[in-house]
Amino acid sequence: MAQKAFSISQTPPYTIPAELYDEAYRLYQRKYLLWKNWILEGILTLLTVDFIVTAVKDPSNGLTYFLMVLCVVLLALLIFHPLRIRRRVMDAVKEMGELPYVAALSEQEIVIQTLTEGEQGEEIPPTVLEYDEKMQIWEAEPFFLICEGKERFYVLPKKALYDEQIFAMRRFLRQKLGKRFHSNF
């Protein structure tokens, strides 16, 4: 028996609530951005401890105090900068409002279309995502996070799909993307 081709012709119109987008952006940050910060934070923490030990051994060394303060300031920047970026992204998402989208999935591509018009009244062209080597998809409880490299990500809420579509999509993505599809379901 031949396997039926995978296809979801078009989802019903859906919106992405700010809370869901925030959860998806946190996952995106954790997978692509924060691991570098964690490495740098570890290095700066070790350097700070080393400078504290050096300052205790030789309290007259002013350079040690300067470097210790510099490490602490850099640590604070590494910790709070991603939080500031996330707050700005979420402010922009809230300002845009909950735009309506539709998605279509096939064996070759994922197409995401915004259903509103642009600022001059022109139709916004659809986003076409091909299953290439840069694409990775994470499945979370309420959504699929579709990452096109480290540059862009898209959120497909599961509420936009029927249960049988979710199961078919999960099975297809495991086959199509292999290790680039991450799911605990």
Short mmCIF file of C-alpha atoms in Angstrom, two decimals:
data_model
loop_
_atom_site.label_atom_id
_atom_site.label_comp_id
_atom_site.label_asym_id
_atom_site.label_seq_id
_atom_site.Cartn_x
_atom_site.Cartn_y
_atom_site.Cartn_z
CA MET A 1 0.00 0.00 0.00
CA ALA A 2 1.49 3.35 -1.03
CA GLN A 3 1.87 6.02 1.61
CA LYS A 4 -0.45 8.98 1.16
CA ALA A 5 1.31 12.31 0.50
CA PHE A 6 1.39 14.65 3.48
CA SER A 7 -0.57 17.84 3.04
CA ILE A 8 -2.56 20.31 5.10
CA SER A 9 -4.10 22.49 2.41
CA GLN A 10 -4.83 25.41 4.71
CA THR A 11 -5.41 25.84 8.40
CA PRO A 12 -8.37 27.83 9.63
CA PRO A 13 -7.39 31.45 10.40
CA TYR A 14 -5.53 31.68 13.69
CA THR A 15 -3.91 34.31 15.87
CA ILE A 16 -0.89 34.08 18.12
CA PRO A 17 -1.60 35.51 21.59
CA ALA A 18 1.25 37.52 23.14
CA GLU A 19 1.67 34.93 25.92
CA LEU A 20 2.15 32.14 23.38
CA TYR A 21 4.59 34.24 21.36
CA ASP A 22 6.51 35.00 24.56
CA GLU A 23 6.76 31.28 25.35
CA ALA A 24 7.93 30.55 21.80
CA TYR A 25 10.49 33.37 21.91
CA ARG A 26 11.88 32.05 25.20
CA LEU A 27 12.33 28.63 23.58
CA TYR A 28 14.00 30.24 20.57
CA GLN A 29 16.37 32.21 22.85
CA ARG A 30 17.22 29.08 24.84
CA LYS A 31 17.98 27.02 21.74
CA TYR A 32 19.91 29.59 19.70
CA LEU A 33 21.10 32.53 21.77
CA LEU A 34 21.50 31.92 25.49
CA TRP A 35 23.98 29.03 25.39
CA LYS A 36 26.69 31.46 24.28
CA ASN A 37 25.82 33.73 27.18
CA TRP A 38 26.01 30.84 29.63
CA ILE A 39 29.54 30.01 28.46
CA LEU A 40 30.64 33.65 28.75
CA GLU A 41 28.95 33.98 32.15
CA GLY A 42 30.87 30.94 33.38
CA ILE A 43 34.18 32.36 32.15
CA LEU A 44 33.48 35.78 33.66
CA THR A 45 32.43 34.20 36.96
CA LEU A 46 35.70 32.26 37.12
CA LEU A 47 37.67 35.41 36.31
CA THR A 48 35.78 37.37 38.97
CA VAL A 49 36.54 34.70 41.60
CA ASP A 50 40.18 34.72 40.53
CA PHE A 51 40.34 38.52 40.85
CA ILE A 52 38.73 38.34 44.31
CA VAL A 53 41.33 35.80 45.43
CA THR A 54 44.08 38.00 43.98
CA ALA A 55 42.65 41.09 45.72
CA VAL A 56 42.62 39.26 49.07
CA LYS A 57 46.24 38.19 48.60
CA ASP A 58 47.42 41.63 47.43
CA PRO A 59 45.02 44.42 48.50
CA SER A 60 47.31 47.12 47.07
CA ASN A 61 46.83 45.98 43.45
CA GLY A 62 44.38 48.52 41.96
CA LEU A 63 44.26 46.79 38.58
CA THR A 64 42.71 43.71 40.21
CA TYR A 65 39.83 45.78 41.61
CA PHE A 66 39.26 47.43 38.23
CA LEU A 67 39.18 44.06 36.43
CA MET A 68 36.90 42.59 39.10
CA VAL A 69 34.40 45.45 38.67
CA LEU A 70 34.66 45.15 34.89
CA CYS A 71 33.83 41.42 35.07
CA VAL A 72 30.83 42.09 37.32
CA VAL A 73 29.53 44.79 34.93
CA LEU A 74 29.96 42.46 31.94
CA LEU A 75 28.16 39.69 33.84
CA ALA A 76 25.26 42.03 34.55
CA LEU A 77 25.09 42.99 30.86
CA LEU A 78 25.10 39.33 29.78
CA ILE A 79 22.29 38.54 32.20
CA PHE A 80 20.05 41.55 31.57
CA HIS A 81 20.58 42.17 27.84
CA PRO A 82 18.54 39.12 26.69
CA LEU A 83 15.77 40.15 29.09
CA ARG A 84 15.75 43.66 27.61
CA ILE A 85 15.65 42.29 24.06
CA ARG A 86 12.77 39.96 24.92
CA ARG A 87 10.85 42.84 26.52
CA ARG A 88 11.33 44.96 23.37
CA VAL A 89 10.26 42.11 21.08
CA MET A 90 7.18 41.49 23.20
CA ASP A 91 6.33 45.22 23.22
CA ALA A 92 6.48 45.18 19.40
CA VAL A 93 4.31 42.04 19.25
CA LYS A 94 1.72 43.59 21.57
CA GLU A 95 1.76 46.81 19.54
CA MET A 96 1.01 44.87 16.32
CA GLY A 97 -1.91 43.12 17.96
CA GLU A 98 -3.07 39.61 17.21
CA LEU A 99 -2.84 39.40 13.43
CA PRO A 100 -4.75 36.61 11.68
CA TYR A 101 -2.66 34.00 9.84
CA VAL A 102 -3.24 30.85 7.84
CA ALA A 103 -0.71 28.14 7.13
CA ALA A 104 -0.47 25.46 4.47
CA LEU A 105 1.87 22.50 4.76
CA SER A 106 3.01 20.11 2.08
CA GLU A 107 5.85 17.69 1.47
CA GLN A 108 7.96 20.46 -0.09
CA GLU A 109 7.26 23.55 2.01
CA ILE A 110 5.38 25.40 4.71
CA VAL A 111 3.55 28.54 3.62
CA ILE A 112 2.45 31.11 6.20
CA GLN A 113 0.18 33.96 5.10
CA THR A 114 -0.82 37.07 7.04
CA LEU A 115 -4.47 37.84 6.32
CA THR A 116 -4.23 41.60 6.79
CA GLU A 117 -3.11 44.18 4.27
CA GLY A 118 0.10 46.21 4.45
CA GLU A 119 0.25 49.91 5.31
CA GLN A 120 -0.45 51.08 1.73
CA GLY A 121 -3.27 48.57 1.28
CA GLU A 122 -1.19 46.03 -0.68
CA GLU A 123 -1.43 42.35 0.16
CA ILE A 124 1.43 40.98 2.26
CA PRO A 125 3.17 38.21 0.30
CA PRO A 126 3.17 34.77 1.93
CA THR A 127 6.25 33.40 3.64
CA VAL A 128 7.45 30.18 2.00
CA LEU A 129 9.67 27.95 4.13
CA GLU A 130 11.35 25.05 2.39
CA TYR A 131 12.53 21.98 4.29
CA ASP A 132 16.23 22.71 3.83
CA GLU A 133 19.27 22.04 6.01
CA LYS A 134 18.77 25.28 7.98
CA MET A 135 15.23 24.44 9.09
CA GLN A 136 14.69 23.07 12.58
CA ILE A 137 11.34 22.58 14.26
CA TRP A 138 10.64 22.23 17.97
CA GLU A 139 7.33 20.90 19.19
CA ALA A 140 6.10 22.25 22.50
CA GLU A 141 2.79 21.56 24.21
CA PRO A 142 0.88 24.50 22.64
CA PHE A 143 2.81 25.15 19.40
CA PHE A 144 5.35 24.20 16.76
CA LEU A 145 8.37 26.54 16.65
CA ILE A 146 9.66 26.65 13.06
CA CYS A 147 13.20 28.05 12.90
CA GLU A 148 14.78 29.05 9.63
CA GLY A 149 18.39 29.06 10.75
CA LYS A 150 19.20 31.39 13.62
CA GLU A 151 17.76 34.42 11.89
CA ARG A 152 13.99 33.84 11.87
CA PHE A 153 11.36 31.82 13.61
CA TYR A 154 7.66 31.25 13.14
CA VAL A 155 5.03 30.00 15.55
CA LEU A 156 2.31 27.58 14.47
CA PRO A 157 -0.17 27.13 17.34
CA LYS A 158 -1.55 23.64 17.68
CA LYS A 159 -5.00 25.14 18.16
CA ALA A 160 -4.89 25.94 14.42
CA LEU A 161 -4.70 22.21 13.64
CA TYR A 162 -6.99 19.27 14.25
CA ASP A 163 -5.65 16.41 16.37
CA GLU A 164 -5.23 14.10 13.38
CA GLN A 165 -3.34 16.87 11.55
CA ILE A 166 -0.99 17.27 14.52
CA PHE A 167 -0.25 13.54 14.55
CA ALA A 168 0.25 13.44 10.78
CA MET A 169 2.47 16.53 10.90
CA ARG A 170 4.57 15.08 13.73
CA ARG A 171 5.04 11.80 11.84
CA PHE A 172 5.90 13.62 8.59
CA LEU A 173 8.38 16.01 10.26
CA ARG A 174 10.18 13.13 11.97
CA GLN A 175 10.59 11.47 8.58
CA LYS A 176 11.44 14.65 6.62
CA LEU A 177 13.73 16.46 9.08
CA GLY A 178 15.08 13.59 11.16
CA LYS A 179 17.24 15.00 13.97
CA ARG A 180 16.23 18.55 13.09
CA PHE A 181 12.72 17.87 14.41
CA HIS A 182 12.66 17.99 18.20
CA SER A 183 9.63 16.62 20.01
CA ASN A 184 8.88 14.86 23.29
CA PHE A 185 5.50 13.67 22.07
#
